[in-house]
PDB file of C-alpha atoms in Angstrom:
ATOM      1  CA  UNK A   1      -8.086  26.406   8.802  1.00 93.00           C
ATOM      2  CA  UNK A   2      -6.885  22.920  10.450  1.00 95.00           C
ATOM      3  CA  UNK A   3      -8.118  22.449  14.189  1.00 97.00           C
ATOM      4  CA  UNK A   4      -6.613  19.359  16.258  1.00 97.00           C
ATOM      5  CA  UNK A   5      -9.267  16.798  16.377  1.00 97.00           C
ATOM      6  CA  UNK A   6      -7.443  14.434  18.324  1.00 97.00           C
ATOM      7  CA  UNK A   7      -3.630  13.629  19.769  1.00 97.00           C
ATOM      8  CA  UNK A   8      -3.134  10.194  19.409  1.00 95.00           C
ATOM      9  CA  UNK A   9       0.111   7.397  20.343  1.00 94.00           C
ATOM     10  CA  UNK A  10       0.659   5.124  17.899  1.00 88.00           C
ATOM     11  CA  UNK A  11       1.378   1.839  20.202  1.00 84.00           C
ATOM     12  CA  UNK A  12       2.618   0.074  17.423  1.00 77.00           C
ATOM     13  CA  UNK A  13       5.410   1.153  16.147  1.00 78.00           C
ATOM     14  CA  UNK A  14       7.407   4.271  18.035  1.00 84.00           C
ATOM     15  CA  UNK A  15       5.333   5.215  20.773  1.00 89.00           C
ATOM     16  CA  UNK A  16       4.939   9.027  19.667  1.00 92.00           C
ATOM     17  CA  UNK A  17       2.087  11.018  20.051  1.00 96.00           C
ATOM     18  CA  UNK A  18       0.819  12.212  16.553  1.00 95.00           C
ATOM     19  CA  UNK A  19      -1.720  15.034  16.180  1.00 97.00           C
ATOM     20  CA  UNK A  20      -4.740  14.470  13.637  1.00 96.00           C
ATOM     21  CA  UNK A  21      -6.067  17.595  12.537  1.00 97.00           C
ATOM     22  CA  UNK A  22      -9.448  18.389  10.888  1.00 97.00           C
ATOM     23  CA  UNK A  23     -10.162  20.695   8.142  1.00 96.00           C
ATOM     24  CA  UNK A  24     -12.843  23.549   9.455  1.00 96.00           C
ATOM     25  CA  UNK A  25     -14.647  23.899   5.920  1.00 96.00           C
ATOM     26  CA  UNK A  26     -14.541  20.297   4.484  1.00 96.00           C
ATOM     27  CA  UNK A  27     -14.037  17.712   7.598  1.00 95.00           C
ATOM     28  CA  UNK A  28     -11.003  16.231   6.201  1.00 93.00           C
ATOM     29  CA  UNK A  29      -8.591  14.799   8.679  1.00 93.00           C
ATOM     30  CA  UNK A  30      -4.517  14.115   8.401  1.00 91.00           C
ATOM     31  CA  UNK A  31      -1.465  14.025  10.161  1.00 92.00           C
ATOM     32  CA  UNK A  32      -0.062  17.242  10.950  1.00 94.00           C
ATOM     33  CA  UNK A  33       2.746  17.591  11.221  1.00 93.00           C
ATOM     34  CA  UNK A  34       3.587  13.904   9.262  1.00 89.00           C
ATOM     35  CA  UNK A  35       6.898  12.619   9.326  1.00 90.00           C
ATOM     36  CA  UNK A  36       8.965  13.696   6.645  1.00 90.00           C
ATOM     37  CA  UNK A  37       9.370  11.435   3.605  1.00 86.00           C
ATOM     38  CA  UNK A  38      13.428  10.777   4.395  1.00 86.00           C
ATOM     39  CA  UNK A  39      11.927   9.955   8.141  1.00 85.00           C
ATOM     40  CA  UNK A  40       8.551   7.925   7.053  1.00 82.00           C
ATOM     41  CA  UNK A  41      10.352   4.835   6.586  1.00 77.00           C
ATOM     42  CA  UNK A  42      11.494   3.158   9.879  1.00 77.00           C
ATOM     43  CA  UNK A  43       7.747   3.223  10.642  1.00 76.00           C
ATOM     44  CA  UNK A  44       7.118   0.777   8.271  1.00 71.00           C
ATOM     45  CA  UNK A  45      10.424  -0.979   8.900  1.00 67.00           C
ATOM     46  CA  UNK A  46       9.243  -2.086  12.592  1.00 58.00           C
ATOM     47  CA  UNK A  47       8.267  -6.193  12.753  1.00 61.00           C
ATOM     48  CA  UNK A  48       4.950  -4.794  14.832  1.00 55.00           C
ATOM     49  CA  UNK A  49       3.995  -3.239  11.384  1.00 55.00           C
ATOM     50  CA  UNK A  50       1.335  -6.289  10.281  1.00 57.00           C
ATOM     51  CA  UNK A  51       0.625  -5.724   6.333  1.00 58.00           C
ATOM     52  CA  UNK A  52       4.352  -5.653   6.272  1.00 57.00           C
ATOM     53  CA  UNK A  53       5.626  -8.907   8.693  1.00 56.00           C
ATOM     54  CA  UNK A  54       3.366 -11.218   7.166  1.00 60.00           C
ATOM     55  CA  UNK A  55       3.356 -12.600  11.171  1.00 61.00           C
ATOM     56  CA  UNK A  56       0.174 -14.517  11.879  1.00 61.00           C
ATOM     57  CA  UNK A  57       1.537 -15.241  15.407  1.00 68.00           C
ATOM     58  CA  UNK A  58      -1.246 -13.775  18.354  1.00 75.00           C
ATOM     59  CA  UNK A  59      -5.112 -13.856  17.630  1.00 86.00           C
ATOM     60  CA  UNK A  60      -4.761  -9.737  16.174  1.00 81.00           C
ATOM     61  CA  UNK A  61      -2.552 -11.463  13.529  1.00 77.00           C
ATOM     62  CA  UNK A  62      -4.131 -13.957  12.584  1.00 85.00           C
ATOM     63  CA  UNK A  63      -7.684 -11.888  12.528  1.00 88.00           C
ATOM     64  CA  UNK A  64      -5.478  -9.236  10.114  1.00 83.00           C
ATOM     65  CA  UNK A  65      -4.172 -12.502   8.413  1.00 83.00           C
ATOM     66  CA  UNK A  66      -7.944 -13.898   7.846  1.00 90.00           C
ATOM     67  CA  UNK A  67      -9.662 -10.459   6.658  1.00 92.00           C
ATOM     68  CA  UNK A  68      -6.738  -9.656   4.457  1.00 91.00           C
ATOM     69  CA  UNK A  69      -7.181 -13.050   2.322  1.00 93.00           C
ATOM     70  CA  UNK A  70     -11.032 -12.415   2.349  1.00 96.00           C
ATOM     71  CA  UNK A  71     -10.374  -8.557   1.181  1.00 97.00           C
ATOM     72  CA  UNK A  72      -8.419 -10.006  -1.416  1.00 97.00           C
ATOM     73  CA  UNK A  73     -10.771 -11.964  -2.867  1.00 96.00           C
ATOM     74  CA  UNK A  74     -12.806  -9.557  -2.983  1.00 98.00           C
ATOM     75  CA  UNK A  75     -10.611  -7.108  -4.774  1.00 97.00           C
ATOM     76  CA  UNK A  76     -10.238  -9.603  -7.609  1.00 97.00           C
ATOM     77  CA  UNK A  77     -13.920 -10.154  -8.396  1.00 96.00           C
ATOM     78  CA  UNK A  78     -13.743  -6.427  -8.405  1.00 96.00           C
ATOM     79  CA  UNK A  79     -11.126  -5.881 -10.909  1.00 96.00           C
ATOM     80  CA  UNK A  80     -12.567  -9.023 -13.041  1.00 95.00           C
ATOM     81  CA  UNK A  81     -15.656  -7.652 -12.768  1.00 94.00           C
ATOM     82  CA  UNK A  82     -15.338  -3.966 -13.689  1.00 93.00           C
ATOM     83  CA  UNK A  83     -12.663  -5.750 -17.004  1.00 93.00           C
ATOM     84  CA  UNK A  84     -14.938  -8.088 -18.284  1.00 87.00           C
ATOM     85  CA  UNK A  85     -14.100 -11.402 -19.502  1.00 79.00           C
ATOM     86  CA  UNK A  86     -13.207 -10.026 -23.118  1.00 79.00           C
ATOM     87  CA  UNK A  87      -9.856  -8.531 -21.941  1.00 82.00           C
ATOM     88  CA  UNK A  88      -6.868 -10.520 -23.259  1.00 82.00           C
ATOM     89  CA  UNK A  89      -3.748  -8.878 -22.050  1.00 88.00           C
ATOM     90  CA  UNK A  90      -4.675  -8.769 -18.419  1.00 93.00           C
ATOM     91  CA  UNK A  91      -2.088  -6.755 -16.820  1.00 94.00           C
ATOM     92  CA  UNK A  92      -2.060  -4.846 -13.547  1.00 96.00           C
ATOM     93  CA  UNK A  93       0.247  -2.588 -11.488  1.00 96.00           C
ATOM     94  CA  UNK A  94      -0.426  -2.581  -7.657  1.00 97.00           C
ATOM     95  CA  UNK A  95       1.018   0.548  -6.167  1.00 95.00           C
ATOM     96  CA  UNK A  96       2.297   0.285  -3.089  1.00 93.00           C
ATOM     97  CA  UNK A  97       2.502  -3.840  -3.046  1.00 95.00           C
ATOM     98  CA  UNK A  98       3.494  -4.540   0.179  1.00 91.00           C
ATOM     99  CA  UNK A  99       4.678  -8.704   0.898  1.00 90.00           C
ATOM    100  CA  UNK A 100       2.901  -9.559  -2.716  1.00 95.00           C
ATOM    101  CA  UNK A 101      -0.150 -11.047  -1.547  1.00 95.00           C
ATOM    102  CA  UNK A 102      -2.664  -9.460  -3.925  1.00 97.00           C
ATOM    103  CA  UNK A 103      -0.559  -9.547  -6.501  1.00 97.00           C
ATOM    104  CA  UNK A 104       0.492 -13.124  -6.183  1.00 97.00           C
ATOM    105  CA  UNK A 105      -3.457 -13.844  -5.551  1.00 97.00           C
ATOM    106  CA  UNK A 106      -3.914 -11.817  -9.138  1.00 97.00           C
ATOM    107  CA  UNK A 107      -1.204 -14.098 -10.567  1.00 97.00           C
ATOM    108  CA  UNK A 108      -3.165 -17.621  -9.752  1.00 97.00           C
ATOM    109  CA  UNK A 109      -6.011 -15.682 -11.657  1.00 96.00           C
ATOM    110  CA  UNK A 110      -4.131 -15.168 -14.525  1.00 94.00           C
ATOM    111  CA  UNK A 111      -2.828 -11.657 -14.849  1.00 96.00           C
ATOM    112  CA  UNK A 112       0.493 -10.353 -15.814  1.00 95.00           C
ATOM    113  CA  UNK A 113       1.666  -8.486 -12.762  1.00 97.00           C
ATOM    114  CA  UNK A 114       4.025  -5.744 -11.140  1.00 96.00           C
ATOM    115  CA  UNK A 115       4.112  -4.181  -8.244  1.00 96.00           C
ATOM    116  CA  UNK A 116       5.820  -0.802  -6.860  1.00 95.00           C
ATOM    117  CA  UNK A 117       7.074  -1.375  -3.238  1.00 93.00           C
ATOM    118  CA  UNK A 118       9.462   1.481  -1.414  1.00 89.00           C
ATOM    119  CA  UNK A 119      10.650  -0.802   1.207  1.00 88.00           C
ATOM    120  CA  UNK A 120      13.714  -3.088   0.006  1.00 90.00           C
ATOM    121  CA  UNK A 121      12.819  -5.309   3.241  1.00 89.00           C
ATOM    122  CA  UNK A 122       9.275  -5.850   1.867  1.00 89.00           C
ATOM    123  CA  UNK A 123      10.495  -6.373  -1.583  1.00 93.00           C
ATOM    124  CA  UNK A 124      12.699  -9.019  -0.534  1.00 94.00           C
ATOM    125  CA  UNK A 125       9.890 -10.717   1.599  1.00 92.00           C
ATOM    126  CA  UNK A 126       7.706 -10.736  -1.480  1.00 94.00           C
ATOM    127  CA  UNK A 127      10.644 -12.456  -3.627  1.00 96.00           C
ATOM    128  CA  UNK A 128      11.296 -15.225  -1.004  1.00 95.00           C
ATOM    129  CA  UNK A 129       7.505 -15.834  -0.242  1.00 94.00           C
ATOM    130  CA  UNK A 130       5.643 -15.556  -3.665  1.00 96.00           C
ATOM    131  CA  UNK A 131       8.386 -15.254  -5.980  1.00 96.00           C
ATOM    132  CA  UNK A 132       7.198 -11.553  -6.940  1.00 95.00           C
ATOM    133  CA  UNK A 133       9.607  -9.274  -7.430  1.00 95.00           C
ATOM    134  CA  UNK A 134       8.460  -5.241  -7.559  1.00 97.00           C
ATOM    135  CA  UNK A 135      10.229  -2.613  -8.228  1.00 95.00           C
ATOM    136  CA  UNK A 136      11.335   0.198  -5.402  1.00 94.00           C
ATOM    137  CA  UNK A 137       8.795   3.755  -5.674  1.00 90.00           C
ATOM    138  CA  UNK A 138      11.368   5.548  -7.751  1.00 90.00           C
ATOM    139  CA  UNK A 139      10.705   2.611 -10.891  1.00 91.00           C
ATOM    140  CA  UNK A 140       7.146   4.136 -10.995  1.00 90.00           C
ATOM    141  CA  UNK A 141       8.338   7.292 -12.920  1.00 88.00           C
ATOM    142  CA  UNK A 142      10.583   5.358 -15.465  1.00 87.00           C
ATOM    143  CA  UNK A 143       7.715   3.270 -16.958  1.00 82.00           C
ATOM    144  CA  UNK A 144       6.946   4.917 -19.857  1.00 71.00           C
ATOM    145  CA  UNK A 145       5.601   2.484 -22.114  1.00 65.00           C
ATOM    146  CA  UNK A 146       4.290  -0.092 -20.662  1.00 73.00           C
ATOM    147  CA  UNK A 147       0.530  -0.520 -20.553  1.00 84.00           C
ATOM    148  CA  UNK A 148      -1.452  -1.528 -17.924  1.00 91.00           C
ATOM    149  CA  UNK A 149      -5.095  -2.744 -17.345  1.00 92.00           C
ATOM    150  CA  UNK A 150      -5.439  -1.938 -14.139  1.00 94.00           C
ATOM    151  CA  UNK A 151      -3.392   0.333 -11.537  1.00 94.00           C
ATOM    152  CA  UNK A 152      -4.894  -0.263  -7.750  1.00 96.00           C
ATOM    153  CA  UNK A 153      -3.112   2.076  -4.862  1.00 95.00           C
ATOM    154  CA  UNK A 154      -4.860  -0.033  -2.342  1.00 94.00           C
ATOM    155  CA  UNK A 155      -4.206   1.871   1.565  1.00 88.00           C
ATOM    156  CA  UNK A 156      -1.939   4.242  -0.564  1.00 89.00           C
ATOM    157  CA  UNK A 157      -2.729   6.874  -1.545  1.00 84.00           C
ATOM    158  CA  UNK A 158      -2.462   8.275   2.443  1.00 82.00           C
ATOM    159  CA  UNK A 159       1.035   7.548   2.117  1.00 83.00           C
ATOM    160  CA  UNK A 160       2.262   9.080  -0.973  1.00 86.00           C
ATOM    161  CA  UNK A 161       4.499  12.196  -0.616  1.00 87.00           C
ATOM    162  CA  UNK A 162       4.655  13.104  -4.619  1.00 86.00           C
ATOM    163  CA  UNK A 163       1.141  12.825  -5.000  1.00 87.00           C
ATOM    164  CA  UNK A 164       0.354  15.071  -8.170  1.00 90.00           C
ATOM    165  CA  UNK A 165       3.688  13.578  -9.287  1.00 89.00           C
ATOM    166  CA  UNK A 166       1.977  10.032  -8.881  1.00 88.00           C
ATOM    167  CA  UNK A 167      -1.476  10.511  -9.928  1.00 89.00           C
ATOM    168  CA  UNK A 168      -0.410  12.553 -13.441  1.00 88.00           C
ATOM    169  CA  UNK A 169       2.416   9.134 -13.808  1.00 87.00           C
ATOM    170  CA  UNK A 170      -0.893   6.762 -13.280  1.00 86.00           C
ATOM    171  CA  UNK A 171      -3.253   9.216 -15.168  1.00 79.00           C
TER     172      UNK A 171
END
């Protein structure tokens, strides 16, 4: 049993009023209804969206701009950490990617990267800025035998439509 636990615009991007709902027995919260997946993507298409412009212009942006590099920093003492120093091949697969930045950051530190990305504009923006190039969402179900270190869905997993689908791909 859902009850709305708040109606809320998003200022951002479109300017519709979305409805969060809460779960009565466990106190989880969502979107309901959420935009379906053919619809989902001009919200991340719009230049307001930050973790996709890359924009540092206005103090929000550069704020998002300043925690996002300290974030990532911290992610990578994470995944080095919970590795150890004795792996050798060293390769990761960031779900969900966005403009490249942890995964370029993971590439100064040494690791063979790729990254999954559904928007083609983001893709491109990761090519021209860090020379990255991931692969659009669909890729994710064609590697087969590739091997990976580490997978990190980092802000994803709220986002994923096929999420079984995903998580028994990643499993």
């Amino acid at each position: 049993e859902f009850n709305l636990f708040i109606s809320c615009i998003d200022y951002t991007v479109s300017r519709e009023t979305f409805n969060i709902v809460q779960c009565s027995a466990c106190g989880f919260r969502f979107t309901n209804p959420r935009p379906s997946e053919n619809e989902i993507g001009k919200y991340y298409q719009a230049e307001e969206y930050i973790s996709h412009s890359g924009t540092s212009k206005g103090i929000v942006n550069k704020l998002y701009q300043i925690v996002r590099n300290y974030t990532i920093t911290q992610k990578i003492k994470l995944i080095n950490k919970l590795t150890g120093p004795a792996l050798a091949s060293r390769n990761i697969l960031d779900i969900g990617c966005g403009t490249g930045e942890f995964l370029n950051a993971c590439k100064e530190d040494g690791w063979k990267i790729t990254g999954i990305e559904p928007s083609e504009i983001v893709r491109k923006n990761a090519e021209q800025k860090y020379n990255i190039t991931p692969l659009p969402q669909e890729k994710l179900f064609e590697i087969n035998e590739k091997k990976f270190d580490v997978i990190t869905l980092w802000h994803v997993l709220e986002h994923v439509y096929q999420l079984d689908k995903t998580i028994e791909q990643i499993g």
